[in-house]
Coordinates of C-alpha atoms and ligand atoms in Angstrom, one line a residue:
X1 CA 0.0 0.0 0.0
X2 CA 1.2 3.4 -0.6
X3 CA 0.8 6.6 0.4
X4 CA -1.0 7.0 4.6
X5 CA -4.5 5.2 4.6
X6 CA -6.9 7.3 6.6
X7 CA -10.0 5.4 7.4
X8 CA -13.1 6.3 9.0
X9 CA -15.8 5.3 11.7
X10 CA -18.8 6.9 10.6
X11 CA -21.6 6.4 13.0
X12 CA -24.5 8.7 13.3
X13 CA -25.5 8.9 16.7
X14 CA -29.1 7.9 16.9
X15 CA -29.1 4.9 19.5
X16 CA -27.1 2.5 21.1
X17 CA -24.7 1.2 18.9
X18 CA -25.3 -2.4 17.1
X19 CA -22.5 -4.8 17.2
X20 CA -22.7 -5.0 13.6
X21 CA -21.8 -0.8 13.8
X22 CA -18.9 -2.3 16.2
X23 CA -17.3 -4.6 13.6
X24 CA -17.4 -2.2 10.9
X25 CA -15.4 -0.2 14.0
X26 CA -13.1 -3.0 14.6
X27 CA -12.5 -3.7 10.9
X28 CA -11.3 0.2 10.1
X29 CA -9.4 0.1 13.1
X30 CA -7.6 -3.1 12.1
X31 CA -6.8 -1.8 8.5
X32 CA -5.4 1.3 10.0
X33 CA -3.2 -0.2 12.3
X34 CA -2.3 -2.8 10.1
X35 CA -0.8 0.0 7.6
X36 CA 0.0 2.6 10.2
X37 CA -2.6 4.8 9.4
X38 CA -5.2 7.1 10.8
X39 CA -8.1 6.1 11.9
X40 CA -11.2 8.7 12.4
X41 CA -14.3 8.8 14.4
X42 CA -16.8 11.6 12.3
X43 CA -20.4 11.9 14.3
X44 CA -23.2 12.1 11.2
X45 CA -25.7 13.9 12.9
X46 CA -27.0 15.8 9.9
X47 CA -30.8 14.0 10.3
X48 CA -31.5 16.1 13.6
X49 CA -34.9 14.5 14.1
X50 CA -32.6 11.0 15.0
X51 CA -30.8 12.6 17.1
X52 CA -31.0 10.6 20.4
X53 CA -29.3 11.8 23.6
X54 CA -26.6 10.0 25.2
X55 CA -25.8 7.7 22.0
X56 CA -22.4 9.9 20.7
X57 CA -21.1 9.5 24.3
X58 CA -22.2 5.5 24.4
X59 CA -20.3 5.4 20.8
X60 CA -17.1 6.6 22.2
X61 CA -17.2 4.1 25.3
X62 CA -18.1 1.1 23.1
X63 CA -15.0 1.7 21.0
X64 CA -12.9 2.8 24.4
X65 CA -14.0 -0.9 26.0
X66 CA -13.4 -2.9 22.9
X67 CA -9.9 -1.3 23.2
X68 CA -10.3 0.5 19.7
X69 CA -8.2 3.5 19.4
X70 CA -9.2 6.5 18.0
X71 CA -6.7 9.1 16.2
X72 CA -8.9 11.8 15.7
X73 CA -12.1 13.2 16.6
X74 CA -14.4 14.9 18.4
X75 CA -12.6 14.3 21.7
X76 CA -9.3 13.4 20.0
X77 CA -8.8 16.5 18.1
X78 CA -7.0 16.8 14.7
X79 CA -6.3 19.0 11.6
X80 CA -9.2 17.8 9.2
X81 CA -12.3 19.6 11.8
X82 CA -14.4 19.9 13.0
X83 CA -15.5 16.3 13.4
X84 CA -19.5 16.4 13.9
X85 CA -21.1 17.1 11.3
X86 CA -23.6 19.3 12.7
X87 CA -20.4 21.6 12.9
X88 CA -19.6 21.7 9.3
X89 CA -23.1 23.4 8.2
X90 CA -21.4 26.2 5.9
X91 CA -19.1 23.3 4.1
X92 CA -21.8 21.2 2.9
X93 CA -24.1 24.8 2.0
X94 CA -20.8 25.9 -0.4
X95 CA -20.5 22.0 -2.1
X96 CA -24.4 22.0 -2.9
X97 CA -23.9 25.6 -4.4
X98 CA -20.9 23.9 -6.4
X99 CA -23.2 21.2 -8.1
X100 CA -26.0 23.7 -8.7
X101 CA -23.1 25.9 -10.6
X102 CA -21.9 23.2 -12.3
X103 CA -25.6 21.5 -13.3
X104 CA -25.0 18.4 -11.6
X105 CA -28.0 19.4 -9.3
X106 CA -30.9 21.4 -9.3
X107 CA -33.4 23.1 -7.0
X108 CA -36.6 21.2 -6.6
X109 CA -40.1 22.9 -5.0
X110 CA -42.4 20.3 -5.0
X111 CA -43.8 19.7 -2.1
X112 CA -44.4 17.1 0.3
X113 CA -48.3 17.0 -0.8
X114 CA -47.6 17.5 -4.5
X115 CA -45.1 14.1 -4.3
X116 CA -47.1 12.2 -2.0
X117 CA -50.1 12.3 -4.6
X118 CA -47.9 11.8 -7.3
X119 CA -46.1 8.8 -5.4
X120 CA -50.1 7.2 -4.7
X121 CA -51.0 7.5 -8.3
X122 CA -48.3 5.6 -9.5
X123 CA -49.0 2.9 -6.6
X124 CA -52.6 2.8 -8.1
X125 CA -51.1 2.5 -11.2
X126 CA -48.8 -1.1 -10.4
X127 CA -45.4 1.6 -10.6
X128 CA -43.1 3.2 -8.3
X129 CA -42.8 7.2 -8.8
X130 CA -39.2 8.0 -9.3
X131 CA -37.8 11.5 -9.3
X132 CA -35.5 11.2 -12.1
X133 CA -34.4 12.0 -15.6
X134 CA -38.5 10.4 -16.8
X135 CA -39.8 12.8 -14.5
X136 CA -37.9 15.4 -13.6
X137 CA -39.2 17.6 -16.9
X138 CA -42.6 17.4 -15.7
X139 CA -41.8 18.6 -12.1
X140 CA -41.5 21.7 -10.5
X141 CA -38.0 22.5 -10.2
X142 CA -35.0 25.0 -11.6
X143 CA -34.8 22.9 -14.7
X144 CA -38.2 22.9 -15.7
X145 CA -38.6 26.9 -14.5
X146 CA -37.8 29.8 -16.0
X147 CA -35.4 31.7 -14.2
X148 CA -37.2 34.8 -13.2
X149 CA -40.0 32.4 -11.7
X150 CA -37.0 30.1 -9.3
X151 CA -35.3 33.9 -8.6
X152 CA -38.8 34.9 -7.4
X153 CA -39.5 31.3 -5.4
X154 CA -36.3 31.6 -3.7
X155 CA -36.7 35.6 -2.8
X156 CA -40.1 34.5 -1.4
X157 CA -38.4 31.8 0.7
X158 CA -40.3 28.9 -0.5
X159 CA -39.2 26.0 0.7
X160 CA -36.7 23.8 -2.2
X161 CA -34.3 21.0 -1.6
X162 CA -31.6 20.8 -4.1
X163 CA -31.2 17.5 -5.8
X164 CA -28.8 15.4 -7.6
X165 CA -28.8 15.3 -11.3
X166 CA -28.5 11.2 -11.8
X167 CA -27.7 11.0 -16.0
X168 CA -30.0 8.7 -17.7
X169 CA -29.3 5.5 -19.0
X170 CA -25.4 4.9 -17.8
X171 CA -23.6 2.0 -16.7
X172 CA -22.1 3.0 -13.7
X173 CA -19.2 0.8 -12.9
X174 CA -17.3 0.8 -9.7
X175 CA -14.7 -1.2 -8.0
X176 CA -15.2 -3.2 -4.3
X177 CA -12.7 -4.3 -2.4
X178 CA -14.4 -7.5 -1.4
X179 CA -16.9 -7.7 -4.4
X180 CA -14.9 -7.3 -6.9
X181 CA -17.2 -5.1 -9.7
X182 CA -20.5 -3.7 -9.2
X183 CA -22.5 -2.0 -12.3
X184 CA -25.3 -0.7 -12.0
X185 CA -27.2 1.3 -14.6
X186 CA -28.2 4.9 -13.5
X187 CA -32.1 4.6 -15.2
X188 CA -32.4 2.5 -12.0
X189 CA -31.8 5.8 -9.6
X190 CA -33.3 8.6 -8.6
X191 CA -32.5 12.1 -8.1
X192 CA -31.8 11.6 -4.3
X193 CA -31.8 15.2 -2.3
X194 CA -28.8 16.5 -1.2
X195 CA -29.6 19.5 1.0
X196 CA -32.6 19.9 2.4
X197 CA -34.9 22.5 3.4
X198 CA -33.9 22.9 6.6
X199 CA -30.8 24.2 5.4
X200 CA -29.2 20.5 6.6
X201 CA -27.4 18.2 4.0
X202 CA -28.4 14.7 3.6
X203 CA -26.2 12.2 4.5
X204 CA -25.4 11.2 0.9
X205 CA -23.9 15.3 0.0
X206 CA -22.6 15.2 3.8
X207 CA -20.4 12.0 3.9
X208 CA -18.8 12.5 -0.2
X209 CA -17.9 16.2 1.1
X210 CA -16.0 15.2 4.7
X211 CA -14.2 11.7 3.1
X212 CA -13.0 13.9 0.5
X213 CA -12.0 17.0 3.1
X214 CA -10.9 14.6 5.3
X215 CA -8.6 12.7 2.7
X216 CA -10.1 9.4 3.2
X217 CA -8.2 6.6 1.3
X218 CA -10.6 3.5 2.4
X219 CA -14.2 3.4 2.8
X220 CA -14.9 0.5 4.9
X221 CA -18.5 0.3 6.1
X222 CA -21.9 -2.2 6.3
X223 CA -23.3 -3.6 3.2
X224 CA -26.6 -1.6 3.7
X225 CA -25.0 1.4 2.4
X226 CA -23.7 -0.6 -1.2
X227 CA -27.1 1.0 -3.0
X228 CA -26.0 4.2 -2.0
X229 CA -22.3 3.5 -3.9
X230 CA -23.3 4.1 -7.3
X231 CA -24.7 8.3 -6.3
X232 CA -21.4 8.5 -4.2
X233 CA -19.5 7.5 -7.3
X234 CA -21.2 9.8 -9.4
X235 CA -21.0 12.8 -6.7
X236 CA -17.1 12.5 -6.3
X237 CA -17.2 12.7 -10.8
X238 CA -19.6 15.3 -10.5
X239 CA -16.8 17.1 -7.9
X240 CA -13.8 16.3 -10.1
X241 CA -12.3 14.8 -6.9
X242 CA -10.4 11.0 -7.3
X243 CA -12.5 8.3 -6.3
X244 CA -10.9 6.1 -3.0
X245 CA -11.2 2.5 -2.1
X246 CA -14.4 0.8 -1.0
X247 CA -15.4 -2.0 1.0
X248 CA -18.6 -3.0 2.0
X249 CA -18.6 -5.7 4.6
X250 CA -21.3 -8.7 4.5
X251 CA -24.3 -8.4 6.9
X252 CA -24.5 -9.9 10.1
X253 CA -27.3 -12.8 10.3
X254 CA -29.7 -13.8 12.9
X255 CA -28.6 -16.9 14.6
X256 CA -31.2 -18.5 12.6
X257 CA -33.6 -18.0 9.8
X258 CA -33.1 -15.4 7.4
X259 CA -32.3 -11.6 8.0
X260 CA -30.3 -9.1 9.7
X261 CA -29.5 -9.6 13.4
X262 CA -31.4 -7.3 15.2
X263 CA -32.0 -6.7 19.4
X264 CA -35.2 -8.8 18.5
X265 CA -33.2 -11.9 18.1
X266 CA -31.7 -10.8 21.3
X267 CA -34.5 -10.3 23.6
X268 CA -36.0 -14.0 21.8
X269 CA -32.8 -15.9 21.9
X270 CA -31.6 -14.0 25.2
X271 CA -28.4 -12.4 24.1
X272 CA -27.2 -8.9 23.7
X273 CA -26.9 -7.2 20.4
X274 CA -25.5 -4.1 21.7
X275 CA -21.7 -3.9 23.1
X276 CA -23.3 -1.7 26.3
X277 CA -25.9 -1.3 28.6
X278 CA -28.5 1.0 26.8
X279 CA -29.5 2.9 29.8
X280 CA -32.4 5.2 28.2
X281 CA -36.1 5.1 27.6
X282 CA -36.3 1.6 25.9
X283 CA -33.4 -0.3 27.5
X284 CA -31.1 -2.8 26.3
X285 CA -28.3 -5.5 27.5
X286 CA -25.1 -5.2 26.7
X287 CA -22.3 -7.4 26.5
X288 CA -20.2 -5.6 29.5
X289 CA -22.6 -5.9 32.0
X290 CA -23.2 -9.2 31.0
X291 CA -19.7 -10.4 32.1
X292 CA -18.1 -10.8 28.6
X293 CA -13.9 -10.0 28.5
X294 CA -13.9 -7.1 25.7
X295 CA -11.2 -9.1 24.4
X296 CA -13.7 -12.0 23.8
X297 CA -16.2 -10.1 22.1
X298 CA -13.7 -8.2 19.8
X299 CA -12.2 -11.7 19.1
X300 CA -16.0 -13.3 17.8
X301 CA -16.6 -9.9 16.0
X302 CA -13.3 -10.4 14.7
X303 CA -14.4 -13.7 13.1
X304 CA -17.7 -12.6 12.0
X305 CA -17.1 -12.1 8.3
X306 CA -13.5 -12.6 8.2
X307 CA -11.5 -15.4 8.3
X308 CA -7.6 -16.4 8.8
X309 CA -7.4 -19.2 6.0
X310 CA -6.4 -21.6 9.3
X311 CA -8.6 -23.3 11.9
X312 CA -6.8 -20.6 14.4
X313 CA -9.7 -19.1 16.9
X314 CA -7.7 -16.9 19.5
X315 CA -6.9 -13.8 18.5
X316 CA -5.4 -10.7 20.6
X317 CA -6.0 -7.5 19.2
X318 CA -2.2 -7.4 18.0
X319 CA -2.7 -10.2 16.2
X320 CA -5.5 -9.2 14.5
X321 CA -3.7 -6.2 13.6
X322 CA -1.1 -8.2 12.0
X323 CA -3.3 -10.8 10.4
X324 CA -6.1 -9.1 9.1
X325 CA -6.8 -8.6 5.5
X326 CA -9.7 -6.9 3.7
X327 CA -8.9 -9.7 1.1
X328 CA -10.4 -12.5 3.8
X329 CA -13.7 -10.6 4.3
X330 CA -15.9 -13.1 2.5
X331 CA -19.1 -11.9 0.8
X332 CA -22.1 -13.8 2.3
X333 CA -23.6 -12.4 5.9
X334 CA -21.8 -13.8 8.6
X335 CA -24.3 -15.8 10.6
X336 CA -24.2 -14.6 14.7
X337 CA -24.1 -17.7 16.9
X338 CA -24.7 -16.4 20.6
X339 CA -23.4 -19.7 22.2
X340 CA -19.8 -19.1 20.1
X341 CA -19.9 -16.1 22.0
X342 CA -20.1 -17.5 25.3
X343 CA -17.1 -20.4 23.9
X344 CA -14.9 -17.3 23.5
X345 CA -15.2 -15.8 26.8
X346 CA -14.6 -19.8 28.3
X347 CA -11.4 -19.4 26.6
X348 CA -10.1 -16.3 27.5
X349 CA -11.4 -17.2 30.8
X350 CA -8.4 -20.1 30.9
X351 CA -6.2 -17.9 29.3
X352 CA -6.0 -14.6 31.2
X353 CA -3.6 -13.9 33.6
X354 CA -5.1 -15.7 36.9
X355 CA -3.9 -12.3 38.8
X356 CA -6.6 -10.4 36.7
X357 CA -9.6 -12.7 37.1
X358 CA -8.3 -12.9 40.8
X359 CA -8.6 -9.2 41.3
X360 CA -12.1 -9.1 40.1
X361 CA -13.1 -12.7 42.0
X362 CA -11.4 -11.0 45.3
X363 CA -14.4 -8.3 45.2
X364 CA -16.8 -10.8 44.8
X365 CA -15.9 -12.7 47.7
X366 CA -15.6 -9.6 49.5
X367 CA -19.3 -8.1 48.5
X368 CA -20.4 -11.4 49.9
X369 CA -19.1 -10.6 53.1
X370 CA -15.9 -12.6 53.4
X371 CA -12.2 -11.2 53.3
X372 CA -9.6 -13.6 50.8
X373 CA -5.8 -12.7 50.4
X374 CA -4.6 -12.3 46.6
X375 CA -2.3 -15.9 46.4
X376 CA -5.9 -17.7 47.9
X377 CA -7.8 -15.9 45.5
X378 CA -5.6 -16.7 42.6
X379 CA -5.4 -20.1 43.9
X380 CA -9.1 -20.8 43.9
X381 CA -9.7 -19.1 40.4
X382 CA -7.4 -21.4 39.3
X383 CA -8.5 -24.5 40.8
X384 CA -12.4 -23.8 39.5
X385 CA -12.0 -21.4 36.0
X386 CA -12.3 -24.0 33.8
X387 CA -15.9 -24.8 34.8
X388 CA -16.8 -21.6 34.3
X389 CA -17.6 -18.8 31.3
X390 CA -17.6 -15.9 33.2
X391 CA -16.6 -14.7 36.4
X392 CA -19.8 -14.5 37.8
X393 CA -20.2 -18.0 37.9
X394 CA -17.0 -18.2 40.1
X395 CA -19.1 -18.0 43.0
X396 CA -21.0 -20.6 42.9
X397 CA -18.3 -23.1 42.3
X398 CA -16.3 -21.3 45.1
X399 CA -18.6 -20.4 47.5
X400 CA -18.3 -24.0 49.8
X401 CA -14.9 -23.0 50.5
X402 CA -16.8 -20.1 52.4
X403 CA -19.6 -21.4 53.8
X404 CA -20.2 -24.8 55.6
X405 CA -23.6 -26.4 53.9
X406 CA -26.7 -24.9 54.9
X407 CA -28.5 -28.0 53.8
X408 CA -27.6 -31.4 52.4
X409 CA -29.2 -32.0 48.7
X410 CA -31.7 -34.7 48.9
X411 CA -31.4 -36.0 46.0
X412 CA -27.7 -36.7 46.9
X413 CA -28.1 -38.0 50.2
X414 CA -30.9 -40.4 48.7
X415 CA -28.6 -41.8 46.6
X416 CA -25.0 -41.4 48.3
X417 CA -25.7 -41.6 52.1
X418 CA -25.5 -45.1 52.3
X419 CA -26.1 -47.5 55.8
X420 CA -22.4 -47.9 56.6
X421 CA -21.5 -44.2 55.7
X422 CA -22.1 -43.3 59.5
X423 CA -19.3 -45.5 60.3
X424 CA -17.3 -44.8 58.0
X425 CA -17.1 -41.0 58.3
X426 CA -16.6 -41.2 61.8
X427 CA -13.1 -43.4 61.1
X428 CA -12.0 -41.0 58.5
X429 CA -12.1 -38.1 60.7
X430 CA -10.2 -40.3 63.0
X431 CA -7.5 -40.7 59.7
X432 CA -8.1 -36.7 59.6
X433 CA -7.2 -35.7 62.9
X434 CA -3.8 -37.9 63.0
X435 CA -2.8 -36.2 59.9
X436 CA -0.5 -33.3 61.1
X437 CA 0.5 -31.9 57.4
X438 CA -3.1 -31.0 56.0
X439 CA -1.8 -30.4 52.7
X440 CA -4.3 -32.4 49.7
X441 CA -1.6 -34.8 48.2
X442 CA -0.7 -35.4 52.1
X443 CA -4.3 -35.9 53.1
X444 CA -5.1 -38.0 50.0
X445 CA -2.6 -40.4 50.4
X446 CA -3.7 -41.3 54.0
X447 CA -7.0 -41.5 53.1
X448 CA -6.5 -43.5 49.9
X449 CA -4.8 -46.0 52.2
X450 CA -7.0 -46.5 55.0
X451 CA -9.5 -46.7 52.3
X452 CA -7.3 -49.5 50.9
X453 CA -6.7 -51.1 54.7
X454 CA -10.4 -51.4 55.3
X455 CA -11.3 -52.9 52.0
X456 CA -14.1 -50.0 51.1
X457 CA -15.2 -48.8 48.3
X458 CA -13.9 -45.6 46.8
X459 CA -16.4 -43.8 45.2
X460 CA -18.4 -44.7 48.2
X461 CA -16.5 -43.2 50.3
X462 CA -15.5 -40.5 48.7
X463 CA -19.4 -39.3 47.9
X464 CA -20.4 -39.4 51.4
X465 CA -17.7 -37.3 52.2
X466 CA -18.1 -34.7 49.8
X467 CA -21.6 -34.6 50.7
X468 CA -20.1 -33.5 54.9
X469 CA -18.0 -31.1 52.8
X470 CA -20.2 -29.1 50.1
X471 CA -23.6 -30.3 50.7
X472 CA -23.8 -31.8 47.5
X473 CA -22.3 -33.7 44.9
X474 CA -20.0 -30.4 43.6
X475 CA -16.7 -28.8 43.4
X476 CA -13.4 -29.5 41.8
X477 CA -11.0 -32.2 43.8
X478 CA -12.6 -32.9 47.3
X479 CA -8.9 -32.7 49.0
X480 CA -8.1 -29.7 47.2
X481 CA -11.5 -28.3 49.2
X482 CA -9.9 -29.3 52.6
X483 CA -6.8 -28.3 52.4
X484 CA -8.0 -25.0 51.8
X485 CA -10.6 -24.6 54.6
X486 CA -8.1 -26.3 57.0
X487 CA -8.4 -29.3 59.9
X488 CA -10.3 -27.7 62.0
X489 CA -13.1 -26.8 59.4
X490 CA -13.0 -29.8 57.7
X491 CA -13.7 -31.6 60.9
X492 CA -16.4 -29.4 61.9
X493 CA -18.6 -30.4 58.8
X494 CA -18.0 -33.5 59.0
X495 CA -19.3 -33.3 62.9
X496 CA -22.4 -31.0 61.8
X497 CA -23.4 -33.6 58.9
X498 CA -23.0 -36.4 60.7
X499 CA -25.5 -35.0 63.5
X500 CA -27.9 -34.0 60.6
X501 CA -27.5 -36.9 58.4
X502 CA -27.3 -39.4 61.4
Ligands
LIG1 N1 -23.7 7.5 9.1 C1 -23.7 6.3 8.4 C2 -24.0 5.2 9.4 O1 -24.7 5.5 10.3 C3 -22.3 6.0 7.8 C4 -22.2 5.1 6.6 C5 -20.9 5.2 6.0 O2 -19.9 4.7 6.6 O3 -20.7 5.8 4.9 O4 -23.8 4.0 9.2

């Protein structure tokens, strides 16, 4: 690649951000870095009636928790400004005046009323009304005018929008990075608007104007917006500006079925669609709160629509960086699988540093009353984080090494508290007390061999005793669970249980 790539994140801020927005982040950041380039976060907030509070600052933590950097921006800074569109009024107001000078657009007065009749008549009629090169002769607008009549309309201040001049009959061709060709013949278009009357460009004028002012060299964004490539082409030829690269990335699916994801699926299926909490009016889930490792979730997003060419899974974000291609992006919608989700946060679950899940266990244990030193901490999570996919769940495979059983399960005594078990766990706690190094190998031999000596049976044994311990028939290696509570606990429970259990 030559010359800097400058990419951009191009959200506009009208609710919580859709982990399908968050890919399209991920992949831009990921190109960038890959070929030490810029990458930019621009706010399209032109459509002021979306506008939805709180969603620009959600935006900015969504990308700051995945752990995808930002170069410039509204909070960043930067020499290509300002970076909200709502800031850049005059810019887009001088381009439109630009394409009316040059007769690429024109100033249209129909209004609302006039179109919608027109629009119903055609519906009557088995057609879709198009505002286009068939129609534009018979409408009221600066090309079908006389001049003294649009100077007099716009002296008046009646209401026009100015819109794009789409030639008739062309083959548009244009170039995707990931779909190779595209044509598409302009008789197929319409004259979209541009500017509107409110004095605010659409996005279509808006988003040509700042990727050319803000020398974007890759356009890397959802495949929704691929119908809109063809006016975008035409608008950079209309500006005499050099096209730059495109790449429109494959939708993401619904688990299954057909369709895009949407928080539908979520609320069904019970999984989040969004990366955050959505705190306003309607709420959502988000996959934070929900206990996921950002590096988990930017690791499946990662692998939803591209792929390495090996059977590798695990990604860290360098890696990514120096793996990913926009040649790997595969065409067809990537189809979301919530429980591949929850498979990537089990793994990085094994494969964080213990010291880090440790850290965030330790609170837990504290919040439920109980006070654990770092090395114990780090010591349970490692005994237990393999049965678990989030830390949350840590508890409740832990929480025995806290609290003696409040109950035994019935189930389990049913079926494990045999006749002889009375007997027999009075005698081990006999082994127990002899035992003067109460460390799990040291207990488990002694045990195993007195187990041995009196001819019982293992599993017996064993299930009975783990019953004293935990209450039921849980937890990772039973001697592993006593040699952390200590003698004197261990011999406790097993003198409580055997008063309850009899
Ligand atoms: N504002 C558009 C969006 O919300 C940007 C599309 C683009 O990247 O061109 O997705």
């Amino acid at each position: 690649m030559t010359g800097t790539v400058r990419v951009r994140f191009a959200p506009s801020p009208t609710g919580p951000l859709h982990i399908g927005g968050v890919r399209t982040a991920l992949y831009n950041y990921l190109f960038a870095r890959k070929h030490k380039g810029t990458l930019i976060l621009r706010i399209e907030d032109t459509d002021r009636s979306r506008l939805v509070e709180g969603a620009e600052q959600y935006i900015m933590e969504a990308l700051e928790w995945c752990g995808i950097l930002i170069d410039e921006g509204v909070r960043e800074g930067g020499n290509y400004g300002p970076y909200r569109q709502s800031e850049r009024k005059e810019i887009y107001g001088k381009y439109a005046a630009e394409l009316l000078e040059s007769g690429w657009a024109y100033m249209a007065f129909d209004t609302p009323e006039e179109l919608g009749i027109l629009r119903k008549a055609h519906e009557e009629g088995g057609s879709v009304f198009m505002y286009n090169a068939q129609t534009r002769d018979r409408l009221k607008n600066s090309l079908t005018l006389p001049a003294d009549e649009v100077s007099r309309l716009t002296a008046e201040e009646i209401p026009y929008v100015i819109r794009f001049k789409m030639p008739a009959g062309e083959d548009i061709e244009m170039q995707d990075m990931i779909r190779g060709k595209v044509l598409v013949n302009s008789g197929t278009l319409d004259d979209k608007i541009l500017y509107k009357s409110d004095g605010m460009p659409t996005y279509h004028l808006a988003n040509v104007v700042d990727d050319h002012l803000m020398e974007i060299t890759h356009i890397i964004r959802g495949e929704e917006w691929l119908p809109s490539l063809p006016l975008h082409v035409m608008l950079y030829r209309a500006f005499g500006w050099d096209l730059p690269s495109f790449a429109h990335l494959p939708l993401l699916l619904k688990p299954t079925g057909k369709g895009k994801l949407s928080k539908r699926d979520g609320d069904k299926m019970g999984f989040p669609v969004f990366p955050l909490f959505w705190p306003y009016g309607e709420t959502a889930r988000g996959y934070r709160e929900e206990g996921y490792f950002p590096e988990a979730f930017v690791n499946m997003l990662a692998l939803l629509g591209w792929n390495p060419g090996t059977d590798k899974e695990l990604f860290s974000m360098d890696e990514l960086i120096s793996e990913f291609s926009i040649e790997r992006v595969g065409r067809s919608g990537a189809r979301f699988d919530p429980e591949k989700a929850r498979w990537f946060n089990h793994q990085y679950m094994q494969i964080k540093p213990v010291e880090d899940i440790a850290r965030e266990y330790a609170k837990m244990v504290e919040e439920k009353g109980y006070s654990i030193k770092p090395e114990d901490a780090a010591r349970l999570v490692e005994m237990v984080r393999g049965r678990v996919d989030f830390i949350s769940g840590l508890w409740y495979q832990t929480n025995f090494f806290f609290e003696a059983p409040q109950f035994y399960d019935e189930a389990a005594v049913k079926k494990r508290w045999k006749e002889d078990s009375p007997v027999q766990m009075k005698e081990l706690k006999a082994v127990l007390e002899g035992i003067s190094s109460f460390i799990s190998s040291d207990i488990e031999e002694r045990v195993k061999s007195w187990i041995r000596e009196r001819d019982y049976g293992t599993g017996a044994v064993m299930n009975a005793f783990r019953l004293l311990i935990v209450g039921e028939l849980r937890g990772p290696h039973l001697f592993d669970i006593i040699d952390f509570i200590g003698k004197e606990e261990t011999l406790e429970r097993i003198d409580r249980g055997l008063e309850v259990l009899g």
